[in-house]
């Protein structure tokens, strides 16, 4: 009862913000509910600085609801299909992820960008946008301002990619009778699922390809998303080693439990689908995961200082632009070398 009394008001506030944000995200999927939610939270907190009884629940939501959402993301992973159809794009995925993480580290060093923001933007750019940031933030103990900054940067380049990539693809001469080449390009060079979907669907409609491009792009994107597992475990290990104060070493700290549950959820999904279970069974859990991420973003927005974010925005934007450009260039180069474009 004490826990409910302490946390329920803040949880309900986040729920109240997340509900209209989720609906707005359905209407404008290129922007997405998570961005609407974090922006609404930021605006509300300008007029509601003293949260008093709601503060504890807001903090709980930003941490634990976020972790639960990541676990539920695992129910969208059929590892068998991902491995089978993602093999063609795997070299490109590995190289684009490595490029983004390397650029994030180099610019962190050369421009003195805070390490946690650099990590979040690098991971978000290279893997799967907001979902990767959601998975990484608790592992490296990023605060809400850092998460909000990274989400804002990722959102900006998501929108640009969704609008510009189909035009860019046409100018570059991607095949217009098949969705394979542009699908691989969109799936490896655009960081968030909503924008990958938007760009791929636009390409399909431009050249009357049905859902060829969309199917390819989403499969490649799912393959990329698997990188959440090794990346977060590695970050958990290095964070634990960096922060330990004595000779003891915590296995629990090194391997965040919620990531292991994410892996377990993926394995359950894969096993179930391989044994004839209809994929639609997992749709409610996938939708719940998306909503919980939106709810956690509301909490993060409520705990973020929008003035501080604007003042510190130039360097993270430069970092995001560099990662985006690097991923795009490497994806195009490798597709050319592999004869896919």
CSV table of C-alpha atoms in Angstrom, one decimal:
chain,number,residue,atom,x,y,z
A,1,UNK,CA,0.0,0.0,0.0
A,2,UNK,CA,2.8,2.4,0.8
A,3,UNK,CA,4.4,1.8,-2.6
A,4,UNK,CA,1.0,2.5,-4.3
A,5,UNK,CA,0.5,5.7,-2.3
A,6,UNK,CA,4.0,6.8,-3.1
A,7,UNK,CA,4.1,6.1,-6.8
A,8,UNK,CA,0.6,6.0,-8.2
A,9,UNK,CA,0.1,9.7,-8.7
A,10,UNK,CA,3.3,10.1,-10.8
A,11,UNK,CA,2.4,6.9,-12.8
A,12,UNK,CA,-1.1,8.3,-13.6
A,13,UNK,CA,0.4,11.6,-14.7
A,14,UNK,CA,2.7,9.8,-17.1
A,15,UNK,CA,-0.3,7.7,-18.3
A,16,UNK,CA,-2.3,10.8,-18.9
A,17,UNK,CA,0.4,12.3,-21.1
A,18,UNK,CA,1.2,9.0,-22.9
A,19,UNK,CA,-2.4,8.4,-24.0
A,20,UNK,CA,-2.8,11.5,-26.3
A,21,UNK,CA,0.8,11.2,-27.4
A,22,UNK,CA,0.2,7.6,-28.5
A,23,UNK,CA,-2.9,8.7,-30.5
A,24,UNK,CA,-0.9,11.5,-32.1
A,25,UNK,CA,1.8,9.0,-33.0
A,26,UNK,CA,-0.7,6.9,-34.8
A,27,UNK,CA,-1.8,9.9,-36.8
A,28,UNK,CA,1.8,11.0,-37.6
A,29,UNK,CA,3.9,7.9,-37.4
A,30,UNK,CA,7.0,9.6,-38.9
A,31,UNK,CA,7.2,11.7,-35.7
A,32,UNK,CA,6.0,8.9,-33.4
A,33,UNK,CA,4.3,8.8,-30.1
A,34,UNK,CA,7.6,8.8,-28.1
A,35,UNK,CA,8.6,12.2,-29.5
A,36,UNK,CA,5.2,13.7,-28.8
A,37,UNK,CA,5.3,12.3,-25.3
A,38,UNK,CA,8.7,13.7,-24.4
A,39,UNK,CA,7.8,17.1,-25.9
A,40,UNK,CA,4.5,17.2,-23.9
A,41,UNK,CA,6.3,16.3,-20.7
A,42,UNK,CA,8.9,19.0,-21.3
A,43,UNK,CA,6.2,21.7,-21.9
A,44,UNK,CA,4.2,20.6,-18.8
A,45,UNK,CA,7.3,20.7,-16.6
A,46,UNK,CA,7.9,24.4,-17.6
A,47,UNK,CA,4.8,25.2,-15.7
A,48,UNK,CA,4.9,22.5,-13.0
A,49,UNK,CA,8.3,22.6,-11.4
A,50,UNK,CA,7.4,21.3,-8.0
A,51,UNK,CA,6.0,17.9,-8.5
A,52,UNK,CA,5.9,16.9,-4.9
A,53,UNK,CA,3.7,13.8,-4.5
A,54,UNK,CA,4.1,12.8,-8.2
A,55,UNK,CA,7.9,13.0,-8.3
A,56,UNK,CA,8.5,9.4,-7.0
A,57,UNK,CA,6.1,7.8,-9.5
A,58,UNK,CA,7.5,9.8,-12.4
A,59,UNK,CA,11.1,8.6,-11.5
A,60,UNK,CA,9.8,5.0,-11.2
A,61,UNK,CA,8.2,5.2,-14.6
A,62,UNK,CA,11.2,6.6,-16.3
A,63,UNK,CA,13.3,3.7,-15.0
A,64,UNK,CA,11.2,0.5,-14.5
A,65,UNK,CA,8.4,1.0,-17.1
A,66,UNK,CA,11.2,1.7,-19.6
A,67,UNK,CA,13.0,-1.6,-18.7
A,68,UNK,CA,9.7,-3.6,-18.9
A,69,UNK,CA,9.0,-2.1,-22.3
A,70,UNK,CA,12.4,-3.3,-23.6
A,71,UNK,CA,11.7,-6.8,-22.3
A,72,UNK,CA,8.4,-6.8,-24.2
A,73,UNK,CA,10.2,-5.7,-27.4
A,74,UNK,CA,11.6,-9.2,-27.5
A,75,UNK,CA,8.2,-10.6,-28.4
A,76,UNK,CA,8.6,-8.9,-31.8
A,77,UNK,CA,11.7,-10.9,-32.6
A,78,UNK,CA,11.6,-14.1,-34.6
A,79,UNK,CA,15.3,-15.0,-34.6
A,80,UNK,CA,14.8,-17.7,-37.2
A,81,UNK,CA,13.4,-15.4,-39.8
A,82,UNK,CA,15.9,-12.6,-38.9
A,83,UNK,CA,18.9,-15.0,-39.3
A,84,UNK,CA,17.5,-16.5,-42.5
A,85,UNK,CA,16.6,-13.3,-44.4
A,86,UNK,CA,19.0,-10.9,-42.8
A,87,UNK,CA,22.2,-12.8,-43.8
A,88,UNK,CA,22.5,-10.9,-47.0
A,89,UNK,CA,22.7,-7.6,-45.2
A,90,UNK,CA,24.7,-8.7,-42.2
A,91,UNK,CA,28.1,-7.4,-43.4
A,92,UNK,CA,26.5,-4.0,-44.1
A,93,UNK,CA,24.8,-3.9,-40.7
A,94,UNK,CA,28.1,-4.8,-38.8
A,95,UNK,CA,30.0,-2.1,-40.7
A,96,UNK,CA,27.4,0.6,-40.2
A,97,UNK,CA,27.1,-0.1,-36.5
A,98,UNK,CA,30.9,0.0,-36.1
A,99,UNK,CA,31.1,3.2,-38.1
A,100,UNK,CA,28.5,5.0,-35.9
A,101,UNK,CA,30.0,3.9,-32.6
A,102,UNK,CA,33.5,4.8,-33.8
A,103,UNK,CA,32.4,8.3,-34.9
A,104,UNK,CA,30.5,8.8,-31.6
A,105,UNK,CA,33.6,7.9,-29.6
A,106,UNK,CA,36.0,10.1,-31.8
A,107,UNK,CA,33.6,13.2,-31.5
A,108,UNK,CA,33.1,12.6,-27.8
A,109,UNK,CA,36.9,12.9,-27.4
A,110,UNK,CA,37.5,15.7,-29.9
A,111,UNK,CA,34.5,17.9,-29.1
A,112,UNK,CA,34.2,17.1,-25.4
A,113,UNK,CA,30.6,15.9,-25.8
A,114,UNK,CA,29.5,14.2,-22.6
A,115,UNK,CA,30.2,10.5,-22.7
A,116,UNK,CA,26.7,9.2,-22.0
A,117,UNK,CA,25.1,11.5,-24.6
A,118,UNK,CA,27.7,10.3,-27.1
A,119,UNK,CA,27.0,6.7,-26.3
A,120,UNK,CA,23.2,7.1,-26.5
A,121,UNK,CA,23.4,9.0,-29.9
A,122,UNK,CA,25.9,6.5,-31.3
A,123,UNK,CA,23.8,3.5,-30.2
A,124,UNK,CA,20.5,5.1,-31.3
A,125,UNK,CA,22.0,6.0,-34.7
A,126,UNK,CA,23.5,2.6,-35.4
A,127,UNK,CA,20.9,0.2,-34.1
A,128,UNK,CA,17.3,1.2,-33.8
A,129,UNK,CA,16.7,4.7,-32.6
A,130,UNK,CA,14.5,5.2,-29.6
A,131,UNK,CA,14.4,1.5,-28.7
A,132,UNK,CA,18.2,1.2,-28.5
A,133,UNK,CA,18.3,4.4,-26.4
A,134,UNK,CA,15.6,3.0,-24.2
A,135,UNK,CA,17.6,-0.2,-23.7
A,136,UNK,CA,21.0,1.5,-23.2
A,137,UNK,CA,20.0,4.3,-20.9
A,138,UNK,CA,19.5,2.2,-17.7
A,139,UNK,CA,22.6,0.2,-18.4
A,140,UNK,CA,24.9,3.2,-18.4
A,141,UNK,CA,22.9,5.2,-15.8
A,142,UNK,CA,22.1,8.0,-18.2
A,143,UNK,CA,19.9,10.7,-16.6
A,144,UNK,CA,16.7,12.0,-18.1
A,145,UNK,CA,18.2,15.1,-19.6
A,146,UNK,CA,20.8,12.9,-21.5
A,147,UNK,CA,18.0,10.6,-22.7
A,148,UNK,CA,15.9,13.5,-23.8
A,149,UNK,CA,18.8,15.1,-25.7
A,150,UNK,CA,19.6,11.8,-27.5
A,151,UNK,CA,15.9,11.2,-28.4
A,152,UNK,CA,15.6,14.7,-29.8
A,153,UNK,CA,18.7,14.3,-32.0
A,154,UNK,CA,17.5,10.9,-33.3
A,155,UNK,CA,14.0,12.3,-34.0
A,156,UNK,CA,15.4,15.1,-36.1
A,157,UNK,CA,17.4,12.9,-38.4
A,158,UNK,CA,14.5,10.3,-38.5
A,159,UNK,CA,12.2,12.9,-40.1
A,160,UNK,CA,14.9,14.0,-42.5
A,161,UNK,CA,15.6,10.4,-43.6
A,162,UNK,CA,11.9,9.5,-44.1
A,163,UNK,CA,11.4,12.6,-46.4
A,164,UNK,CA,14.8,12.6,-48.2
A,165,UNK,CA,15.8,9.0,-48.7
A,166,UNK,CA,13.2,8.0,-51.4
A,167,UNK,CA,14.3,11.1,-53.4
A,168,UNK,CA,18.0,10.3,-52.7
A,169,UNK,CA,17.4,6.7,-53.8
A,170,UNK,CA,15.8,7.8,-57.1
A,171,UNK,CA,18.7,10.2,-57.8
A,172,UNK,CA,21.3,7.4,-57.1
A,173,UNK,CA,19.5,5.0,-59.5
A,174,UNK,CA,18.3,2.3,-57.1
A,175,UNK,CA,16.4,-0.5,-58.9
A,176,UNK,CA,12.8,0.5,-59.5
A,177,UNK,CA,11.5,-3.0,-60.5
A,178,UNK,CA,12.5,-4.6,-57.2
A,179,UNK,CA,12.5,-3.4,-53.6
A,180,UNK,CA,15.6,-5.3,-52.5
A,181,UNK,CA,18.3,-2.6,-53.0
A,182,UNK,CA,16.4,0.3,-51.5
A,183,UNK,CA,15.0,-1.9,-48.8
A,184,UNK,CA,18.5,-2.8,-47.7
A,185,UNK,CA,19.6,0.8,-47.9
A,186,UNK,CA,16.6,2.0,-45.8
A,187,UNK,CA,17.0,-0.8,-43.3
A,188,UNK,CA,20.7,-0.2,-42.7
A,189,UNK,CA,20.9,3.6,-43.0
A,190,UNK,CA,17.8,4.8,-41.2
A,191,UNK,CA,17.8,4.4,-37.5
A,192,UNK,CA,14.2,4.2,-36.3
A,193,UNK,CA,11.6,1.7,-37.3
A,194,UNK,CA,8.9,4.3,-38.0
A,195,UNK,CA,11.1,6.2,-40.4
A,196,UNK,CA,12.4,2.9,-42.1
A,197,UNK,CA,8.7,2.0,-42.6
A,198,UNK,CA,7.8,5.4,-44.0
A,199,UNK,CA,10.7,5.6,-46.4
A,200,UNK,CA,10.2,2.0,-47.6
A,201,UNK,CA,6.5,2.4,-48.0
A,202,UNK,CA,7.0,5.6,-50.0
A,203,UNK,CA,9.4,3.7,-52.4
A,204,UNK,CA,6.9,0.9,-52.9
A,205,UNK,CA,4.1,3.4,-53.7
A,206,UNK,CA,6.4,5.4,-56.1
A,207,UNK,CA,7.1,2.4,-58.2
A,208,UNK,CA,4.1,0.2,-57.5
A,209,UNK,CA,6.1,-2.6,-55.8
A,210,UNK,CA,3.4,-3.8,-53.4
A,211,UNK,CA,5.2,-4.4,-50.1
A,212,UNK,CA,8.5,-5.7,-51.5
A,213,UNK,CA,10.6,-2.8,-50.2
A,214,UNK,CA,8.8,-2.6,-46.9
A,215,UNK,CA,9.2,-6.3,-46.2
A,216,UNK,CA,13.0,-6.2,-47.0
A,217,UNK,CA,13.6,-3.0,-45.0
A,218,UNK,CA,11.8,-4.2,-41.9
A,219,UNK,CA,13.6,-7.6,-41.9
A,220,UNK,CA,17.0,-5.8,-42.2
A,221,UNK,CA,15.9,-3.5,-39.4
A,222,UNK,CA,15.0,-6.4,-37.2
A,223,UNK,CA,18.4,-7.9,-37.8
A,224,UNK,CA,20.0,-4.6,-36.8
A,225,UNK,CA,17.9,-4.5,-33.6
A,226,UNK,CA,19.5,-7.8,-32.4
A,227,UNK,CA,22.7,-5.8,-31.9
A,228,UNK,CA,21.0,-4.3,-28.8
A,229,UNK,CA,21.9,-7.5,-27.0
A,230,UNK,CA,25.8,-7.6,-27.4
A,231,UNK,CA,26.1,-3.8,-27.2
A,232,UNK,CA,24.1,-3.4,-24.0
A,233,UNK,CA,25.9,-6.3,-22.3
A,234,UNK,CA,29.3,-4.9,-23.3
A,235,UNK,CA,28.3,-1.4,-22.1
A,236,UNK,CA,27.1,-3.0,-18.8
A,237,UNK,CA,30.4,-4.7,-18.4
A,238,UNK,CA,32.5,-1.5,-19.0
A,239,UNK,CA,30.2,0.6,-16.8
A,240,UNK,CA,30.5,-1.9,-14.0
A,241,UNK,CA,34.3,-2.0,-14.3
A,242,UNK,CA,34.6,1.8,-14.4
A,243,UNK,CA,32.3,2.4,-11.4
A,244,UNK,CA,33.4,-0.4,-9.1
A,245,UNK,CA,35.1,1.0,-6.0
A,246,UNK,CA,36.8,-2.2,-4.7
A,247,UNK,CA,38.0,-5.5,-5.9
A,248,UNK,CA,34.6,-7.1,-6.0
A,249,UNK,CA,32.8,-7.6,-9.2
A,250,UNK,CA,29.0,-7.8,-9.5
A,251,UNK,CA,27.7,-10.2,-12.2
A,252,UNK,CA,24.3,-8.7,-11.8
A,253,UNK,CA,25.6,-5.3,-12.5
A,254,UNK,CA,27.5,-6.5,-15.6
A,255,UNK,CA,24.6,-8.3,-17.1
A,256,UNK,CA,21.5,-6.2,-16.7
A,257,UNK,CA,18.6,-8.5,-16.0
A,258,UNK,CA,16.1,-6.8,-18.2
A,259,UNK,CA,18.3,-7.4,-21.3
A,260,UNK,CA,18.5,-11.1,-20.4
A,261,UNK,CA,14.7,-11.1,-20.2
A,262,UNK,CA,14.6,-9.5,-23.6
A,263,UNK,CA,16.7,-12.3,-25.0
A,264,UNK,CA,14.4,-14.8,-23.3
A,265,UNK,CA,11.3,-13.2,-24.8
A,266,UNK,CA,12.9,-13.4,-28.2
A,267,UNK,CA,13.7,-17.1,-27.7
A,268,UNK,CA,10.1,-17.8,-26.6
A,269,UNK,CA,8.7,-16.0,-29.7
A,270,UNK,CA,11.1,-17.9,-32.0
A,271,UNK,CA,10.2,-21.3,-30.5
A,272,UNK,CA,6.5,-20.6,-30.5
A,273,UNK,CA,6.4,-19.4,-34.2
A,274,UNK,CA,8.6,-22.4,-35.2
A,275,UNK,CA,5.9,-24.7,-33.7
A,276,UNK,CA,3.0,-23.2,-35.5
A,277,UNK,CA,1.8,-20.5,-33.2
A,278,UNK,CA,0.2,-17.6,-35.1
A,279,UNK,CA,2.4,-14.4,-35.0
A,280,UNK,CA,-0.7,-12.3,-34.2
A,281,UNK,CA,-0.7,-13.8,-30.7
A,282,UNK,CA,2.3,-11.5,-29.9
A,283,UNK,CA,0.9,-8.3,-31.4
A,284,UNK,CA,-0.8,-7.1,-28.2
A,285,UNK,CA,2.6,-7.5,-26.3
A,286,UNK,CA,4.4,-5.6,-29.1
A,287,UNK,CA,1.8,-2.8,-28.9
A,288,UNK,CA,2.0,-2.7,-25.1
A,289,UNK,CA,5.8,-2.4,-25.4
A,290,UNK,CA,5.4,0.6,-27.7
A,291,UNK,CA,2.9,2.3,-25.4
A,292,UNK,CA,5.2,1.7,-22.3
A,293,UNK,CA,8.1,3.3,-24.1
A,294,UNK,CA,5.8,6.3,-24.8
A,295,UNK,CA,4.8,6.4,-21.1
A,296,UNK,CA,8.5,6.3,-20.0
A,297,UNK,CA,9.3,9.1,-22.4
A,298,UNK,CA,6.6,11.2,-20.7
A,299,UNK,CA,8.4,10.7,-17.4
A,300,UNK,CA,11.7,11.6,-19.0
A,301,UNK,CA,10.2,14.8,-20.5
A,302,UNK,CA,8.8,15.7,-17.1
A,303,UNK,CA,12.2,15.4,-15.6
A,304,UNK,CA,14.0,17.3,-18.4
A,305,UNK,CA,15.1,20.9,-18.6
A,306,UNK,CA,14.2,22.1,-22.1
A,307,UNK,CA,16.2,25.4,-21.8
A,308,UNK,CA,19.3,23.3,-20.9
A,309,UNK,CA,18.7,21.0,-23.9
A,310,UNK,CA,18.4,23.9,-26.3
A,311,UNK,CA,21.6,25.5,-25.0
A,312,UNK,CA,23.6,22.3,-25.3
A,313,UNK,CA,22.0,21.2,-28.6
A,314,UNK,CA,24.7,22.1,-31.2
A,315,UNK,CA,27.3,19.5,-30.4
A,316,UNK,CA,24.9,16.6,-30.0
A,317,UNK,CA,23.3,17.6,-33.3
A,318,UNK,CA,26.7,17.6,-35.0
A,319,UNK,CA,27.4,14.2,-33.5
A,320,UNK,CA,24.0,12.9,-34.8
A,321,UNK,CA,24.7,14.4,-38.3
A,322,UNK,CA,28.1,12.8,-38.4
A,323,UNK,CA,26.8,9.3,-37.4
A,324,UNK,CA,24.0,9.6,-39.9
A,325,UNK,CA,26.3,10.7,-42.8
A,326,UNK,CA,28.8,8.0,-41.9
A,327,UNK,CA,26.2,5.2,-41.8
A,328,UNK,CA,24.7,6.4,-45.1
A,329,UNK,CA,28.0,6.5,-46.9
A,330,UNK,CA,29.2,3.0,-45.6
A,331,UNK,CA,25.8,1.5,-46.5
A,332,UNK,CA,26.0,2.8,-50.1
A,333,UNK,CA,29.6,1.8,-50.5
A,334,UNK,CA,29.2,-1.7,-49.3
A,335,UNK,CA,26.0,-2.2,-51.4
A,336,UNK,CA,28.0,-1.1,-54.4
A,337,UNK,CA,30.9,-3.4,-53.6
A,338,UNK,CA,28.6,-6.4,-53.0
A,339,UNK,CA,26.7,-5.8,-56.2
A,340,UNK,CA,23.4,-5.1,-54.5
A,341,UNK,CA,23.0,-1.7,-56.1
